[in-house]
XYZ file of C-alpha atoms in Angstrom:
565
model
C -56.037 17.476 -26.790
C -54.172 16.977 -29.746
C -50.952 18.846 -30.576
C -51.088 21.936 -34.093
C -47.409 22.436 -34.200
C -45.060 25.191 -32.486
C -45.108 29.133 -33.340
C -43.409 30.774 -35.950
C -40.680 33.293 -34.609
C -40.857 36.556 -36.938
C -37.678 38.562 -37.066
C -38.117 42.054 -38.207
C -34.974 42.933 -38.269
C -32.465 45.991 -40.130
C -28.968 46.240 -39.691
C -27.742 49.728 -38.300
C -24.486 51.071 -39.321
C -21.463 52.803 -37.826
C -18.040 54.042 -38.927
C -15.431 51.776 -36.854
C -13.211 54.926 -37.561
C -15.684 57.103 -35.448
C -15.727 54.480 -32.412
C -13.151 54.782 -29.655
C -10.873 52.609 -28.387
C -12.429 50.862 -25.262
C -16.646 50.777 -24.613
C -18.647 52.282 -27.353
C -22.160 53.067 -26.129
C -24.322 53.200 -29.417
C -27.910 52.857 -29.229
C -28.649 49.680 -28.757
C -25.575 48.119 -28.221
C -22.602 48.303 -27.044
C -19.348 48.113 -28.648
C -15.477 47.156 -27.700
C -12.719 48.682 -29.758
C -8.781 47.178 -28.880
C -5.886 49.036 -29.136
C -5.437 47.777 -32.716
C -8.757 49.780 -33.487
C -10.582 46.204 -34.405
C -14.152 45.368 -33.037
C -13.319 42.816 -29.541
C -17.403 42.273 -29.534
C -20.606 43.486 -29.688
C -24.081 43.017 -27.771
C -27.455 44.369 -27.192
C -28.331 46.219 -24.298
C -31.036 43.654 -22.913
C -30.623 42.825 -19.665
C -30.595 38.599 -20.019
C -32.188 38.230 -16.423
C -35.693 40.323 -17.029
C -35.512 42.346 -20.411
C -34.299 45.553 -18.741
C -32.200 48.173 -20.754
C -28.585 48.006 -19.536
C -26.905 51.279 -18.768
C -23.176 51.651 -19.495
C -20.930 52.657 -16.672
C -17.172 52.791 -17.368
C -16.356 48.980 -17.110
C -19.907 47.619 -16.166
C -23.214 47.760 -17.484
C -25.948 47.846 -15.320
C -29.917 46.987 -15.070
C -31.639 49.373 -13.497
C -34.890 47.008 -12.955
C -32.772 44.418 -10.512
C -29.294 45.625 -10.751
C -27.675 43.189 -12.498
C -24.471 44.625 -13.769
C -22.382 43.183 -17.157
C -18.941 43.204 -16.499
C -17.788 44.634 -19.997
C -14.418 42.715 -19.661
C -15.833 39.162 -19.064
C -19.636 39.501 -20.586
C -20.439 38.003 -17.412
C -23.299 38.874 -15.089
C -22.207 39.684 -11.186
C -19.251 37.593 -11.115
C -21.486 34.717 -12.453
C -21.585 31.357 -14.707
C -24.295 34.091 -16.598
C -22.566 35.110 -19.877
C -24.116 37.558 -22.806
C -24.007 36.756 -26.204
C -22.427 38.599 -28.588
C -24.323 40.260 -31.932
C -22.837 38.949 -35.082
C -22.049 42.015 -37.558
C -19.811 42.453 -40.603
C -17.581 44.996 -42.164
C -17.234 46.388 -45.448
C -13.701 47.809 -47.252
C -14.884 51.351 -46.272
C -14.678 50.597 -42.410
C -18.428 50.576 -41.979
C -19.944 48.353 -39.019
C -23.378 46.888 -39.718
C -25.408 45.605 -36.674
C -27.854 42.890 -36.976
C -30.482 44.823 -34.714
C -33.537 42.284 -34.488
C -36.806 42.388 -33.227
C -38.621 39.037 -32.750
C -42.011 38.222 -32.292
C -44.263 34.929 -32.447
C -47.148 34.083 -34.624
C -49.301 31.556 -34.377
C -50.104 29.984 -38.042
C -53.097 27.753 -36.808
C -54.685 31.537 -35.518
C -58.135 31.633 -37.468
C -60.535 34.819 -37.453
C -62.029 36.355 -34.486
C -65.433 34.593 -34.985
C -67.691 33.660 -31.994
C -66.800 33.970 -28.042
C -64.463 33.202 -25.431
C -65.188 34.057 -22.085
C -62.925 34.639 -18.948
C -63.677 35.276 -15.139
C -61.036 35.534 -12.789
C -61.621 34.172 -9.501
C -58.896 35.181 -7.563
C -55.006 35.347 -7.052
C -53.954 33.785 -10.390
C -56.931 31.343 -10.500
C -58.763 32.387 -13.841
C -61.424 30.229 -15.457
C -61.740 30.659 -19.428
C -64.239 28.881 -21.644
C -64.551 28.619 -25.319
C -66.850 26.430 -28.004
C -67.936 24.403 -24.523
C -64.683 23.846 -23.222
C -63.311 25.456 -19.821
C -59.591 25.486 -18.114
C -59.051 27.321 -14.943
C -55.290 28.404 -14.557
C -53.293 27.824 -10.769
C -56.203 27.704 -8.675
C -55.998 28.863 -4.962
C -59.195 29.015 -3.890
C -59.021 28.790 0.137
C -57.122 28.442 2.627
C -52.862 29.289 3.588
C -50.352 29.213 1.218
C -46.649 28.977 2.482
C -47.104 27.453 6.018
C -49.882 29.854 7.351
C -47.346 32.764 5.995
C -49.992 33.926 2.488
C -53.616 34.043 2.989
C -56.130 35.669 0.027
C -56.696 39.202 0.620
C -59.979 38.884 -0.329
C -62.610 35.654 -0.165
C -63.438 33.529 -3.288
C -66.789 33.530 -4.260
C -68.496 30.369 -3.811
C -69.155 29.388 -7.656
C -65.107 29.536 -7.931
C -65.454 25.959 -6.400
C -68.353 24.843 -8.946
C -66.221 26.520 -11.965
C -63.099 24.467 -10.664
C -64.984 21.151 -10.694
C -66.328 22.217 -13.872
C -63.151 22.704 -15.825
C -62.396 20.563 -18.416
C -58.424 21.258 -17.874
C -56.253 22.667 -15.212
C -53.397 24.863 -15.593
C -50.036 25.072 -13.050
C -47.934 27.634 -13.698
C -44.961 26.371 -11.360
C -44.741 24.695 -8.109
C -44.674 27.673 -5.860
C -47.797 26.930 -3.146
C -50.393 29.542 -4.236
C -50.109 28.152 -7.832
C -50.221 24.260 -7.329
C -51.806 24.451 -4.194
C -52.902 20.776 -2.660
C -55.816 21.952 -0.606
C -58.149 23.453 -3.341
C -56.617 20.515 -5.940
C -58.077 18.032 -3.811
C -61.411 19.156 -4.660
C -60.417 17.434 -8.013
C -60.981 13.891 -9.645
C -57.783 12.280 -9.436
C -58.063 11.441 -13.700
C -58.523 14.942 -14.743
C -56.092 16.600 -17.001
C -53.727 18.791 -15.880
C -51.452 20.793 -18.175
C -47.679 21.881 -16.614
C -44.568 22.638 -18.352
C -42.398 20.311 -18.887
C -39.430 21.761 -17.158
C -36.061 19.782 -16.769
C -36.241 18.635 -13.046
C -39.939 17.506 -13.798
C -40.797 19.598 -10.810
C -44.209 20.715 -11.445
C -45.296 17.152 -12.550
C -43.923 14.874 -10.089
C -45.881 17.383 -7.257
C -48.812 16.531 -8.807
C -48.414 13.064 -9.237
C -47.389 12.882 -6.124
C -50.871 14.140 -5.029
C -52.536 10.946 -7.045
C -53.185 12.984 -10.368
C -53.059 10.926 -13.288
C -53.577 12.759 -16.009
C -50.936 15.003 -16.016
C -49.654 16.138 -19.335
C -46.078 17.917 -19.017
C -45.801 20.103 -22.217
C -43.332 21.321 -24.023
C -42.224 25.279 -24.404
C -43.708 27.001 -27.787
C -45.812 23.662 -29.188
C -49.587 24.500 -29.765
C -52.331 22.466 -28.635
C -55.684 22.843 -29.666
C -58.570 21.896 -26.914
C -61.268 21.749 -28.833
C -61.693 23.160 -32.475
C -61.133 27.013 -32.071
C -59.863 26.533 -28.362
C -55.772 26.417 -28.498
C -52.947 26.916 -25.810
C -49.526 27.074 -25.509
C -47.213 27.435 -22.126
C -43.628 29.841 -22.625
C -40.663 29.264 -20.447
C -39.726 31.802 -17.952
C -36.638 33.636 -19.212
C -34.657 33.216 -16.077
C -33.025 30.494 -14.286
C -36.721 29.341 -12.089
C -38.537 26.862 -13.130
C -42.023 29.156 -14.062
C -44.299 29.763 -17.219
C -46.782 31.836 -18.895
C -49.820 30.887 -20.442
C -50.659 32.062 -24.356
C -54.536 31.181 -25.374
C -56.324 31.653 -28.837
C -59.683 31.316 -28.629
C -61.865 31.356 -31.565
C -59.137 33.956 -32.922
C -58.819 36.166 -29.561
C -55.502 35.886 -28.115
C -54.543 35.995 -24.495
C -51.361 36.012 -22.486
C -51.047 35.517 -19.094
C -47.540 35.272 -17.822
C -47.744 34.784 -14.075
C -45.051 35.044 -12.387
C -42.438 34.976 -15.031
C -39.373 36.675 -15.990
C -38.964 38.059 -19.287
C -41.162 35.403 -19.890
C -39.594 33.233 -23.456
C -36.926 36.177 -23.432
C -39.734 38.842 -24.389
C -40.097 36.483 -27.934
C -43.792 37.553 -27.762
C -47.012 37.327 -29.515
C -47.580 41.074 -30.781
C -51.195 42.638 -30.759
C -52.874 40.678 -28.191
C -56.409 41.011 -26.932
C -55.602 40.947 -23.224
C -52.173 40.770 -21.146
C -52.152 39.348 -17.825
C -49.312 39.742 -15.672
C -48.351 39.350 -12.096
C -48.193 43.295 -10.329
C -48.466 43.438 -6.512
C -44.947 42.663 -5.661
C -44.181 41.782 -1.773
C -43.992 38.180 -2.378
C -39.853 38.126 -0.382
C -39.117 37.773 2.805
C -36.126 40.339 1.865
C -35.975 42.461 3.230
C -38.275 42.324 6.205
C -37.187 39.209 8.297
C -33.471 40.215 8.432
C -31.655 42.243 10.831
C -29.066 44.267 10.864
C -30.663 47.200 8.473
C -32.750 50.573 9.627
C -36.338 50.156 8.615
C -35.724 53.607 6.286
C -33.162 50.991 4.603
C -35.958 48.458 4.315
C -38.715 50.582 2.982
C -36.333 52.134 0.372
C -35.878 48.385 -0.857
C -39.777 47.493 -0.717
C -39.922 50.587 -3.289
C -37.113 49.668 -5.342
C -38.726 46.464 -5.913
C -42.448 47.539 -6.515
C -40.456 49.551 -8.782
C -38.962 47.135 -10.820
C -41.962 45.499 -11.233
C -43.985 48.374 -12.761
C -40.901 48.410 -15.158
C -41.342 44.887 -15.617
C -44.829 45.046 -16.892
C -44.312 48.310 -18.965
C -41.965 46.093 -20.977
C -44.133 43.454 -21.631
C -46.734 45.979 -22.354
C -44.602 47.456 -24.763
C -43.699 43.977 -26.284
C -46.992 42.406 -26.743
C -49.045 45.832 -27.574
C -52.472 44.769 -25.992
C -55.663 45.717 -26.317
C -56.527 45.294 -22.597
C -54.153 45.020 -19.673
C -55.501 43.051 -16.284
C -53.266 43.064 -13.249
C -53.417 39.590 -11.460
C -51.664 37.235 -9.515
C -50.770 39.479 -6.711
C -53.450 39.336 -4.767
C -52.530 37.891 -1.112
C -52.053 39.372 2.101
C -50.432 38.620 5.610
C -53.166 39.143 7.786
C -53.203 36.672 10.188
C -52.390 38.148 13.544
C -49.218 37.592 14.271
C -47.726 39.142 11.297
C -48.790 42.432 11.661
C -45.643 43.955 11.021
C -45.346 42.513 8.195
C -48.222 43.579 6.476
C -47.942 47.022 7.937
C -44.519 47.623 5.595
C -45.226 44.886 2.773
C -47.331 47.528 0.679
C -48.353 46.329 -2.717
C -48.273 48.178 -6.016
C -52.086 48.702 -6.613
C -54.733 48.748 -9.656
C -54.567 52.196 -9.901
C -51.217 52.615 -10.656
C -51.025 50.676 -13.881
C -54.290 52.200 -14.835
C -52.141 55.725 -14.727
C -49.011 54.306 -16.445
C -50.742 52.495 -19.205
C -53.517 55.271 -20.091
C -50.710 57.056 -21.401
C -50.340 54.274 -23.798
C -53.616 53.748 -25.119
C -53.832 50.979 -23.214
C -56.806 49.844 -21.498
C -56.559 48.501 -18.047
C -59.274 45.782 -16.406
C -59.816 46.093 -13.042
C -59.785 42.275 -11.650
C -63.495 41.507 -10.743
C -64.907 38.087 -9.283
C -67.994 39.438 -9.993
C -67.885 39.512 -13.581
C -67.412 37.605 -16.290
C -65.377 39.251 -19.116
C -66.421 37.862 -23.000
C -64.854 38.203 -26.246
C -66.707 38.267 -29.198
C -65.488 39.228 -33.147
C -63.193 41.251 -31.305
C -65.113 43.415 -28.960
C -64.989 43.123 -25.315
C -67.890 43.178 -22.919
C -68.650 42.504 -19.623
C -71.486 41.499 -17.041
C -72.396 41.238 -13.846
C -73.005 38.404 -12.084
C -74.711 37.361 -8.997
C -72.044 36.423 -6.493
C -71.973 35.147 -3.396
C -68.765 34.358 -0.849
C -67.053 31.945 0.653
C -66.316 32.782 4.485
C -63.167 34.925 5.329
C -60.424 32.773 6.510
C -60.306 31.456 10.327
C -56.693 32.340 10.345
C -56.250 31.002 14.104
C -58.368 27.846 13.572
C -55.482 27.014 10.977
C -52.517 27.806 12.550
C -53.831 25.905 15.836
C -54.246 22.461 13.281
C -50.381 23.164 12.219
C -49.035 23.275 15.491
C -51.057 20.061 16.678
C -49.402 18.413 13.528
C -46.126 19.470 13.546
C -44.894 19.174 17.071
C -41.191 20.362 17.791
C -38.729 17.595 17.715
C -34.485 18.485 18.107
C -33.475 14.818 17.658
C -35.128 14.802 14.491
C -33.784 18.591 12.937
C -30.129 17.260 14.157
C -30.942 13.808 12.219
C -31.876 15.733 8.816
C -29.277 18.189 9.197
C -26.709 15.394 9.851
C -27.659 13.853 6.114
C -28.038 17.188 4.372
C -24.783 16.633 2.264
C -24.123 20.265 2.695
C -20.234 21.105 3.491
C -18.494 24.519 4.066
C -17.755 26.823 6.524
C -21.124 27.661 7.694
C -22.571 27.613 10.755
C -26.313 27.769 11.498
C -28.150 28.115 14.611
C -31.943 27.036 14.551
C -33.922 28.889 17.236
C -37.131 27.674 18.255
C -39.612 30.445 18.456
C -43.335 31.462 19.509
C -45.547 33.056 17.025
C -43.928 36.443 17.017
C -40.218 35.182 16.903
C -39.406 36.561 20.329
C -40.070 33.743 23.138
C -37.771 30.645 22.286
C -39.803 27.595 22.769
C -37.532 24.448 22.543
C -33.767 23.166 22.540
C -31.573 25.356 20.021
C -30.307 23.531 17.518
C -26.494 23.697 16.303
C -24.812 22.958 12.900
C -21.389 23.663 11.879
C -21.179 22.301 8.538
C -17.571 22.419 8.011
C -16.603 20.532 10.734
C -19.552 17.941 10.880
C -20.522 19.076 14.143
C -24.404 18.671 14.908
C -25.630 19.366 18.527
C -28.794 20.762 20.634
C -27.076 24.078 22.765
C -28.533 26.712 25.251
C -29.564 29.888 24.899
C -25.611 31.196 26.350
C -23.869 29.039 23.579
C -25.236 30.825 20.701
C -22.527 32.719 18.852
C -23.351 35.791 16.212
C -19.547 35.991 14.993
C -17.064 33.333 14.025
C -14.046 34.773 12.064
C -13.692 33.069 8.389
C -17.059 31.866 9.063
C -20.655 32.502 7.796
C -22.557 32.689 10.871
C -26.627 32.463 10.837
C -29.581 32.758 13.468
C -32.692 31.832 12.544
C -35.506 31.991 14.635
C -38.103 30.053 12.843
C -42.016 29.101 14.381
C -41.392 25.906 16.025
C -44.199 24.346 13.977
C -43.059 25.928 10.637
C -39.551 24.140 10.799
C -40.807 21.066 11.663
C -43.166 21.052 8.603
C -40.180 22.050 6.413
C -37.820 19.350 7.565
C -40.577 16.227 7.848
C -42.056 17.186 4.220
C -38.632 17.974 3.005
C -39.319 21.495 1.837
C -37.050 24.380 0.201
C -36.081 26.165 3.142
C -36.702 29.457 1.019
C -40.673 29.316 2.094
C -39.575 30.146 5.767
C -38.268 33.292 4.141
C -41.577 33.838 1.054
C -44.147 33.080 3.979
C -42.175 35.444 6.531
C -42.026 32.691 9.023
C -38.696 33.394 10.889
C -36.371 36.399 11.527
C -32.442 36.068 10.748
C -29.398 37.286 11.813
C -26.610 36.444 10.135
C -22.562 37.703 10.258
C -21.151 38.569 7.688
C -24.220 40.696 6.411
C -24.577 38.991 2.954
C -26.937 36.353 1.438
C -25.395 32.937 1.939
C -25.587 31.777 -1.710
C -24.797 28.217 -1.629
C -26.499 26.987 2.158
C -29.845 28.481 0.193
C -29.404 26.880 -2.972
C -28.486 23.729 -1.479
C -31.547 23.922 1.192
C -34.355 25.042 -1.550
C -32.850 22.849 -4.580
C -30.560 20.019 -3.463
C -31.877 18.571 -0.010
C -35.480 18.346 -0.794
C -37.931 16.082 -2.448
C -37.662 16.777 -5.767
C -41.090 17.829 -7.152
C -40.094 21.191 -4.826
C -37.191 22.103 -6.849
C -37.288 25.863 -8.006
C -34.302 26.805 -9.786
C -31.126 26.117 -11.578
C -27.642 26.941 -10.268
C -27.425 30.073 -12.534
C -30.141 31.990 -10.581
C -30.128 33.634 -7.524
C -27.756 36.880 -8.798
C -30.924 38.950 -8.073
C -31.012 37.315 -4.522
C -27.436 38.148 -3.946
C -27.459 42.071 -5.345
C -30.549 42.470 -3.660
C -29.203 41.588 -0.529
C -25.695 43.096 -0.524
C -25.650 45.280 2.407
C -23.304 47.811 0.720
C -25.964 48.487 -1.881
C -28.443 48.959 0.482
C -26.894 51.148 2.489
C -26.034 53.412 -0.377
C -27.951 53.291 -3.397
C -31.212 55.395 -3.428
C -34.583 53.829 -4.404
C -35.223 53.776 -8.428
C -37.664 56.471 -9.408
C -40.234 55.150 -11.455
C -40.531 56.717 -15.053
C -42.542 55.098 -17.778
């Protein structure tokens, strides 16, 4: 693997121009930006109306501006985003002696100067979830393979089997891709089918999080990469990972092979801050949506108020991939990494309200734009060659659905409940303020408690096992919290040192909580601080979304988004 160089960022930009005697005094809305005017009728600032949290188009509203794809909202007075350490950046612009305003309005793109002619074949199968094995010029890398088996503590399961070549394709891959250390992307069961000295390619993010997981797991070829350089594979075979454009520590996958360029940006957020190759071959992107325990396994809202938010989000993330649609103008468009379900058993529920956005709908938004959308297919393999597309059949064979039962019965036999020991970690957690959290012991469908309640009040240092008549829902000045977490689950978290946001991603407890509002800082402290570190997820400055999204007072009154490409 030896490294080309980095892309080229092209900049088409033109500077648009506006009379500053023809702007008001307060927040101009023009175009694409917007504009404050002081009382001395001079220009305060000026920015762009991109949403810095997932590329959305702000909307101005009197003193805020606001995304409709998340709601993030711009405080116009501060440039900050919802009240936090999330500042926009101002447009630089210049004047002339007549009073004209010209905007720097740019448009940037990357190229890839090592990019020969589409000559000879690539070829791509995707096996399932986000696990998609490409070959070119006899070289093959599969990308975040989950294969088999749970993901999240029994919470994710595959909606649909692998087939049974996935495993022979995995062992066959020259290189491995991981995305990000969420568990159906670098998931340990189907990497232990691995030689411990193969390469694996991961971003090299700040914490290190991706690659100290896997070295952790005995890999020792591990090559941590950094954003935007190129690497070439094998002659005509190159790849290059982009940096999720929010606060988490994720990334997107760009491939030219043999001249045909793919993207495939997983999970990501306005993935290298939509600084995108234009005119790809084929866009991947991530398009179910369901993948939050928000808000499904919290009380205190109607389940109308629940399935308005499920919609809202779907919602944001058809917008999501219309935008990168619209940045990268593909060829083809396949919908991926999205597809898991909750069907074990005991989470009925939640599979009965966690609907997904489907195939079919991006096939109807993105006909419209000439856009041609692949339906995800194990059984056929998908080739490139001098820039037509074909595909073929294969013969394809199964691996057994999932024994969902025969799993969860080997994680309770492992992970046996244990107070002394939750009271122990809690005790060293570090965490201080005035929060108090109750840890209820649960059966599989949160209702029967099945061991000693656990209490924490963090403020006051005070860390004790309680019956069922001590627990308290309301504690003036305090945030208050119930969780009633799977016995086994919680022990799993707190021996392995998890982030304590899988409980909520794999749906595996149900929480009460007074007052009604996401608790910012036990969370961030719980997924990012107090865990071993190759689990760390994201950066102080994220977590806005989780806070708007769970603000009672929004979702109480604001109406689902309507979808309109």
């Amino acid at each position: 693997m030896n490294k080309l160089g980095r892309f080229e960022t092209v900049s088409e930009s033109e500077e648009v121009c506006v009379r500053l005697d023809e702007l008001k005094v307060g927040i101009n809305d023009v175009k694409n930006h917007i504009i404050r005017v002081n009382d001395a009728h001079k220009i305060d600032y000026i920015v762009n109306k991109t949403c810095d949290h997932a590329g959305g188009r702000l909307i101005v509203k009197g003193e805020q501006a606001v995304c409709p794809m998340h709601d993030w909202r711009l405080n116009l007075n501060t440039l900050q985003y919802n009240s936090s350490h999330v500042c926009k950046e101002q447009v630089p612009f210049r004047m002339s002696e007549q009073g004209e305003v010209f905007i720097e309005d740019a448009n940037k793109s990357l190229k890839n100067p090592f990019q020969s002619e589409k000559k000879g074949a690539v070829s791509l199968r995707w096996l399932n979830h986000a696990a998609v094995f490409i070959e070119c010029n006899g070289t093959s890398i599969i990308t975040d393979p989950w294969l088999f088996g749970p993901a999240f503590m029994t919470g994710w399961w595959l909606a649909a089997p692998s087939p049974q070549e996935s495993v022979e394709l995995l062992k066959k891959a020259d290189y491995v891709y991981i995305s990000h250390n969420h568990p159906d992307h670098l998931h340990a069961e189907t990497l232990a089918l691995l030689p411990r000295d193969i390469t694996i390619i991961t971003p090299k993010f700040r914490s290190g999080s991706s690659e100290k997981f896997l070295r952790n797991l005995g890999f020792t070829q591990v090559k941590a990469l950094n954003f935007l350089d190129i690497f070439e594979l094998t002659p005509g075979f190159q790849v290059s990972l982009l940096k999720s454009g929010d606060f988490r520590d994720d990334s997107g996958l760009y491939v030219c092979a043999n001249g045909h360029e793919l993207l495939l940006t997983v999970d990501s957020n306005f993935l290298n801050a939509h600084e995108l190759p234009k005119n790809v071959d084929l866009l991947m992107t991530s398009f179910a949506g369901g993948a939050s325990g928000f808000p499904l396994c919290y009380e205190g809202y109607t389940e109308e108020e629940k399935v308005a938010v499920l919609k809202r989000n779907r919602n944001a993330i058809k917008s999501n991939v219309l935008k990168y649609v619209q940045e990268t103008t593909p060829r083809y468009y396949m919908p991926y990494a999205g597809m898991f379900s909750e069907y074990a058993e005991r989470d009925k529920y939640i599979k009965d309200l966690n609907l997904k956005n489907t195939f079919g709908d991006y096939e109807k938004i993105l006909g419209r734009l000439s856009v041609t959308t692949l339906r995800p297919d194990s059984a056929k393999v998908i080739e490139f060659r001098d820039g037509d597309l074909t595909s073929k059949a294969v013969e394809t064979t199964y691996l057994d659905k999932e024994d969902c039962t025969y799993y969860i019965n080997k994680f309770k036999e492992e992970f046996q409940y244990d107070p002394g020991a939750i009271v122990d970690y809690l005790k060293s957690s570090g965490f201080r303020g005035k929060q108090i959290l109750q840890i209820i012991p649960t059966d599989d469908l949160h209702q029967e408690i099945v061991g000693k309640i656990i209490y924490a009040d963090f403020y006051h240092d005070v860390y004790k096992v309680i019956d069922k008549e001590d627990l308290v829902a309301k504690v003036e000045g305090y945030k208050v919290m119930q969780l009633r977490i799977r016995a086994e689950v919680i022990m799993c978290v707190i021996e392995n040192y998890l982030p304590w946001e899988d409980l909520s991603i794999g749906f595996q407890m149900r929480a009460s909580r007074f007052p009604n509002e996401y608790e910012s800082d036990f969370w961030y402290h719980f997924t990012n601080n107090y865990i071993a570190k190759e689990h760390f997820r994201y950066t102080s400055y994220c977590g806005a979304c989780t806070i708007v999204n769970q603000n009672p007072v929004w979702v109480k009154d604001k109406q689902p988004l309507q979808y309109t490409p």
